[in-house]
Amino acid sequence: MSDPMRPRASLRTAVVWEVLKDALDRRVKATGRDVLDVLDTGGGSGNFAVPVARLGHRVTVVDPSPNALFALERRAAEAGVADRVRGVQGDAHGLFDVVEPAGYDAVLCHGVLEYVDDPAEGVRNVVAALRPEGVLSLLAAGLGGAVLARALAGHFKEARQALQDPDGRWGEGDPVPHRFTADQLTALVQDAGLGVAAVHGVRVFADLVPGVLVDTEPGALDALLKLEAAAAEEPAFHSVATQLHVLGETRGTAEV
């Protein structure tokens, strides 16, 4: 995933970035603090961490890959935010081996739940990192998008397998261990003690539209971005989105 500030990459990140930025702005107003403490679990090379730091916030990135953390350090330096970005090696399972619990105004958990052995435990861990009033940005692979993609590629048996499999996998060669429906993700968030503030479908159309069309047709990228933004909030499209984004809030935050 590329920097959400770049136009072409925004097809994959624009919806999440706008929701996240708005949530952070609301936390700034609610707390009266211009600088928030943000934790990005599985944040890799800083695709979201660096833009968040550009907003003026302090960001801690936890990722198991030393190479990704090296790239994060380089990207943060190039963006002039090295003093606001800290990378530590770790994962969601052993999160509190490397960070303090209840220490963050916002936690990002993007592309993590698909790969943990126990998604419920993963959500409970990242929620435990929040302060009494805070927000969780949760992004995970959507079941329906994978089923649709396999079917459109002519792999009908694999599409049916993904639809019927408890983990949403289309076969032994599937590189993604878990996929989720919107109901499953919201249940995980609620079971961890948060209220669900919003659910969005991400990459509803972007992965289905030929890249050559987007790159060569005048105005196509902007039009597709607007279409993605409009469809993201419609529950009917959640079932076919490649990814699903859930914004969770602690009970106190929801009342602010």
GROMACS .gro file of N, CA and C in nm, residues 71-134:
model
  192
   71ALA      N    1   1.262   0.098   0.628
   71ALA     CA    2   1.198   0.181   0.527
   71ALA      C    3   1.116   0.292   0.592
   72LEU      N    4   1.052   0.261   0.705
   72LEU     CA    5   0.977   0.362   0.780
   72LEU      C    6   1.068   0.474   0.825
   73GLU      N    7   1.182   0.440   0.879
   73GLU     CA    8   1.277   0.541   0.926
   73GLU      C    9   1.320   0.632   0.811
   74ARG      N   10   1.347   0.571   0.696
   74ARG     CA   11   1.389   0.649   0.580
   74ARG      C   12   1.276   0.739   0.530
   75ARG      N   13   1.155   0.684   0.523
   75ARG     CA   14   1.041   0.762   0.473
   75ARG      C   15   1.009   0.878   0.567
   76ALA      N   16   1.016   0.853   0.697
   76ALA     CA   17   0.988   0.959   0.793
   76ALA      C   18   1.091   1.071   0.783
   77ALA      N   19   1.216   1.032   0.762
   77ALA     CA   20   1.321   1.133   0.748
   77ALA      C   21   1.300   1.216   0.623
   78GLU      N   22   1.266   1.150   0.513
   78GLU     CA   23   1.242   1.222   0.387
   78GLU      C   24   1.124   1.318   0.398
   79ALA      N   25   1.026   1.281   0.481
   79ALA     CA   26   0.907   1.365   0.498
   79ALA      C   27   0.926   1.473   0.604
   80GLY      N   28   1.042   1.470   0.671
   80GLY     CA   29   1.070   1.571   0.773
   80GLY      C   30   0.996   1.549   0.904
   81VAL      N   31   0.956   1.423   0.932
   81VAL     CA   32   0.881   1.395   1.054
   81VAL      C   33   0.949   1.288   1.139
   82ALA      N   34   1.078   1.271   1.121
   82ALA     CA   35   1.150   1.166   1.194
   82ALA      C   36   1.138   1.182   1.345
   83ASP      N   37   1.123   1.305   1.392
   83ASP     CA   38   1.113   1.329   1.536
   83ASP      C   39   0.976   1.291   1.592
   84ARG      N   40   0.880   1.263   1.503
   84ARG     CA   41   0.745   1.229   1.549
   84ARG      C   42   0.707   1.084   1.518
   85VAL      N   43   0.799   1.008   1.461
   85VAL     CA   44   0.771   0.869   1.425
   85VAL      C   45   0.873   0.777   1.491
   86ARG      N   46   0.822   0.676   1.560
   86ARG     CA   47   0.909   0.579   1.627
   86ARG      C   48   0.869   0.438   1.583
   87GLY      N   49   0.964   0.359   1.540
   87GLY     CA   50   0.936   0.223   1.499
   87GLY      C   51   0.992   0.122   1.598
   88VAL      N   52   0.911   0.022   1.633
   88VAL     CA   53   0.957  -0.084   1.722
   88VAL      C   54   0.917  -0.218   1.664
   89GLN      N   55   1.002  -0.317   1.682
   89GLN     CA   56   0.974  -0.449   1.627
   89GLN      C   57   0.885  -0.528   1.723
   90GLY      N   58   0.775  -0.581   1.669
   90GLY     CA   59   0.681  -0.658   1.750
   90GLY      C   60   0.557  -0.689   1.670
   91ASP      N   61   0.458  -0.749   1.735
   91ASP     CA   62   0.334  -0.782   1.666
   91ASP      C   63   0.215  -0.767   1.761
   92ALA      N   64   0.095  -0.787   1.708
   92ALA     CA   65  -0.026  -0.766   1.787
   92ALA      C   66  -0.036  -0.863   1.903
   93HIS      N   67   0.015  -0.984   1.885
   93HIS     CA   68   0.005  -1.086   1.989
   93HIS      C   69   0.085  -1.046   2.113
   94GLY      N   70   0.207  -0.997   2.091
   94GLY     CA   71   0.293  -0.954   2.203
   94GLY      C   72   0.304  -0.804   2.211
   95LEU      N   73   0.193  -0.736   2.185
   95LEU     CA   74   0.194  -0.590   2.173
   95LEU      C   75   0.252  -0.521   2.296
   96PHE      N   76   0.213  -0.571   2.415
   96PHE     CA   77   0.252  -0.500   2.536
   96PHE      C   78   0.391  -0.542   2.587
   97ASP      N   79   0.459  -0.618   2.505
   97ASP     CA   80   0.601  -0.640   2.528
   97ASP      C   81   0.682  -0.520   2.480
   98VAL      N   82   0.621  -0.440   2.391
   98VAL     CA   83   0.696  -0.330   2.330
   98VAL      C   84   0.632  -0.193   2.348
   99VAL      N   85   0.503  -0.188   2.386
   99VAL     CA   86   0.437  -0.059   2.412
   99VAL      C   87   0.357  -0.069   2.541
  100GLU      N   88   0.323   0.047   2.595
  100GLU     CA   89   0.245   0.052   2.718
  100GLU      C   90   0.096   0.041   2.688
  101PRO      N   91   0.020  -0.030   2.771
  101PRO     CA   92  -0.126  -0.033   2.754
  101PRO      C   93  -0.188   0.102   2.792
  102ALA      N   94  -0.305   0.128   2.737
  102ALA     CA   95  -0.384   0.248   2.770
  102ALA      C   96  -0.305   0.377   2.751
  103GLY      N   97  -0.222   0.381   2.647
  103GLY     CA   98  -0.137   0.498   2.629
  103GLY      C   99  -0.160   0.578   2.503
  104TYR      N  100  -0.266   0.544   2.426
  104TYR     CA  101  -0.281   0.605   2.294
  104TYR      C  102  -0.421   0.660   2.271
  105ASP      N  103  -0.425   0.774   2.203
  105ASP     CA  104  -0.552   0.836   2.168
  105ASP      C  105  -0.618   0.767   2.049
  106ALA      N  106  -0.538   0.707   1.966
  106ALA     CA  107  -0.588   0.637   1.848
  106ALA      C  108  -0.498   0.520   1.816
  107VAL      N  109  -0.559   0.411   1.771
  107VAL     CA  110  -0.483   0.293   1.730
  107VAL      C  111  -0.526   0.254   1.589
  108LEU      N  112  -0.429   0.232   1.502
  108LEU     CA  113  -0.454   0.182   1.367
  108LEU      C  114  -0.420   0.034   1.365
  109CYS      N  115  -0.512  -0.046   1.313
  109CYS     CA  116  -0.489  -0.189   1.296
  109CYS      C  117  -0.531  -0.223   1.153
  110HIS      N  118  -0.440  -0.202   1.061
  110HIS     CA  119  -0.469  -0.215   0.918
  110HIS      C  120  -0.395  -0.336   0.861
  111GLY      N  121  -0.471  -0.430   0.803
  111GLY     CA  122  -0.409  -0.546   0.741
  111GLY      C  123  -0.340  -0.638   0.837
  112VAL      N  124  -0.390  -0.645   0.960
  112VAL     CA  125  -0.330  -0.729   1.064
  112VAL      C  126  -0.417  -0.850   1.097
  113LEU      N  127  -0.546  -0.827   1.114
  113LEU     CA  128  -0.636  -0.934   1.160
  113LEU      C  129  -0.636  -1.055   1.067
  114GLU      N  130  -0.611  -1.032   0.939
  114GLU     CA  131  -0.610  -1.143   0.844
  114GLU      C  132  -0.505  -1.248   0.878
  115TYR      N  133  -0.400  -1.205   0.948
  115TYR     CA  134  -0.283  -1.290   0.963
  115TYR      C  135  -0.258  -1.337   1.107
  116VAL      N  136  -0.339  -1.296   1.202
  116VAL     CA  137  -0.319  -1.341   1.339
  116VAL      C  138  -0.397  -1.471   1.361
  117ASP      N  139  -0.346  -1.554   1.453
  117ASP     CA  140  -0.412  -1.682   1.479
  117ASP      C  141  -0.550  -1.664   1.541
  118ASP      N  142  -0.563  -1.564   1.627
  118ASP     CA  143  -0.689  -1.539   1.697
  118ASP      C  144  -0.730  -1.394   1.676
  119PRO      N  145  -0.813  -1.365   1.575
  119PRO     CA  146  -0.853  -1.226   1.549
  119PRO      C  147  -0.918  -1.158   1.668
  120ALA      N  148  -0.998  -1.230   1.746
  120ALA     CA  149  -1.063  -1.170   1.863
  120ALA      C  150  -0.960  -1.121   1.964
  121GLU      N  151  -0.856  -1.203   1.986
  121GLU     CA  152  -0.750  -1.163   2.077
  121GLU      C  153  -0.675  -1.042   2.022
  122GLY      N  154  -0.654  -1.042   1.890
  122GLY     CA  155  -0.586  -0.929   1.828
  122GLY      C  156  -0.660  -0.799   1.849
  123VAL      N  157  -0.792  -0.802   1.834
  123VAL     CA  158  -0.872  -0.681   1.855
  123VAL      C  159  -0.869  -0.639   2.002
  124ARG      N  160  -0.881  -0.736   2.093
  124ARG     CA  161  -0.876  -0.703   2.236
  124ARG      C  162  -0.743  -0.637   2.273
  125ASN      N  163  -0.634  -0.683   2.214
  125ASN     CA  164  -0.503  -0.625   2.244
  125ASN      C  165  -0.494  -0.481   2.198
  126VAL      N  166  -0.536  -0.454   2.075
  126VAL     CA  167  -0.522  -0.317   2.025
  126VAL      C  168  -0.618  -0.224   2.098
  127VAL      N  169  -0.733  -0.275   2.138
  127VAL     CA  170  -0.827  -0.192   2.214
  127VAL      C  171  -0.769  -0.159   2.352
  128ALA      N  172  -0.696  -0.254   2.410
  128ALA     CA  173  -0.635  -0.232   2.541
  128ALA      C  174  -0.524  -0.127   2.535
  129ALA      N  175  -0.478  -0.094   2.416
  129ALA     CA  176  -0.376   0.010   2.401
  129ALA      C  177  -0.436   0.151   2.404
  130LEU      N  178  -0.569   0.160   2.394
  130LEU     CA  179  -0.636   0.290   2.391
  130LEU      C  180  -0.648   0.351   2.530
  131ARG      N  181  -0.644   0.483   2.533
  131ARG     CA  182  -0.678   0.554   2.655
  131ARG      C  183  -0.828   0.541   2.681
  132PRO      N  184  -0.875   0.584   2.800
  132PRO     CA  185  -1.018   0.571   2.830
  132PRO      C  186  -1.109   0.634   2.725
  133GLU      N  187  -1.059   0.736   2.656
  133GLU     CA  188  -1.132   0.793   2.544
  133GLU      C  189  -1.041   0.788   2.422
  134GLY      N  190  -1.080   0.708   2.322
  134GLY     CA  191  -0.995   0.692   2.205
  134GLY      C  192  -1.068   0.625   2.091
   0.00000   0.00000   0.00000
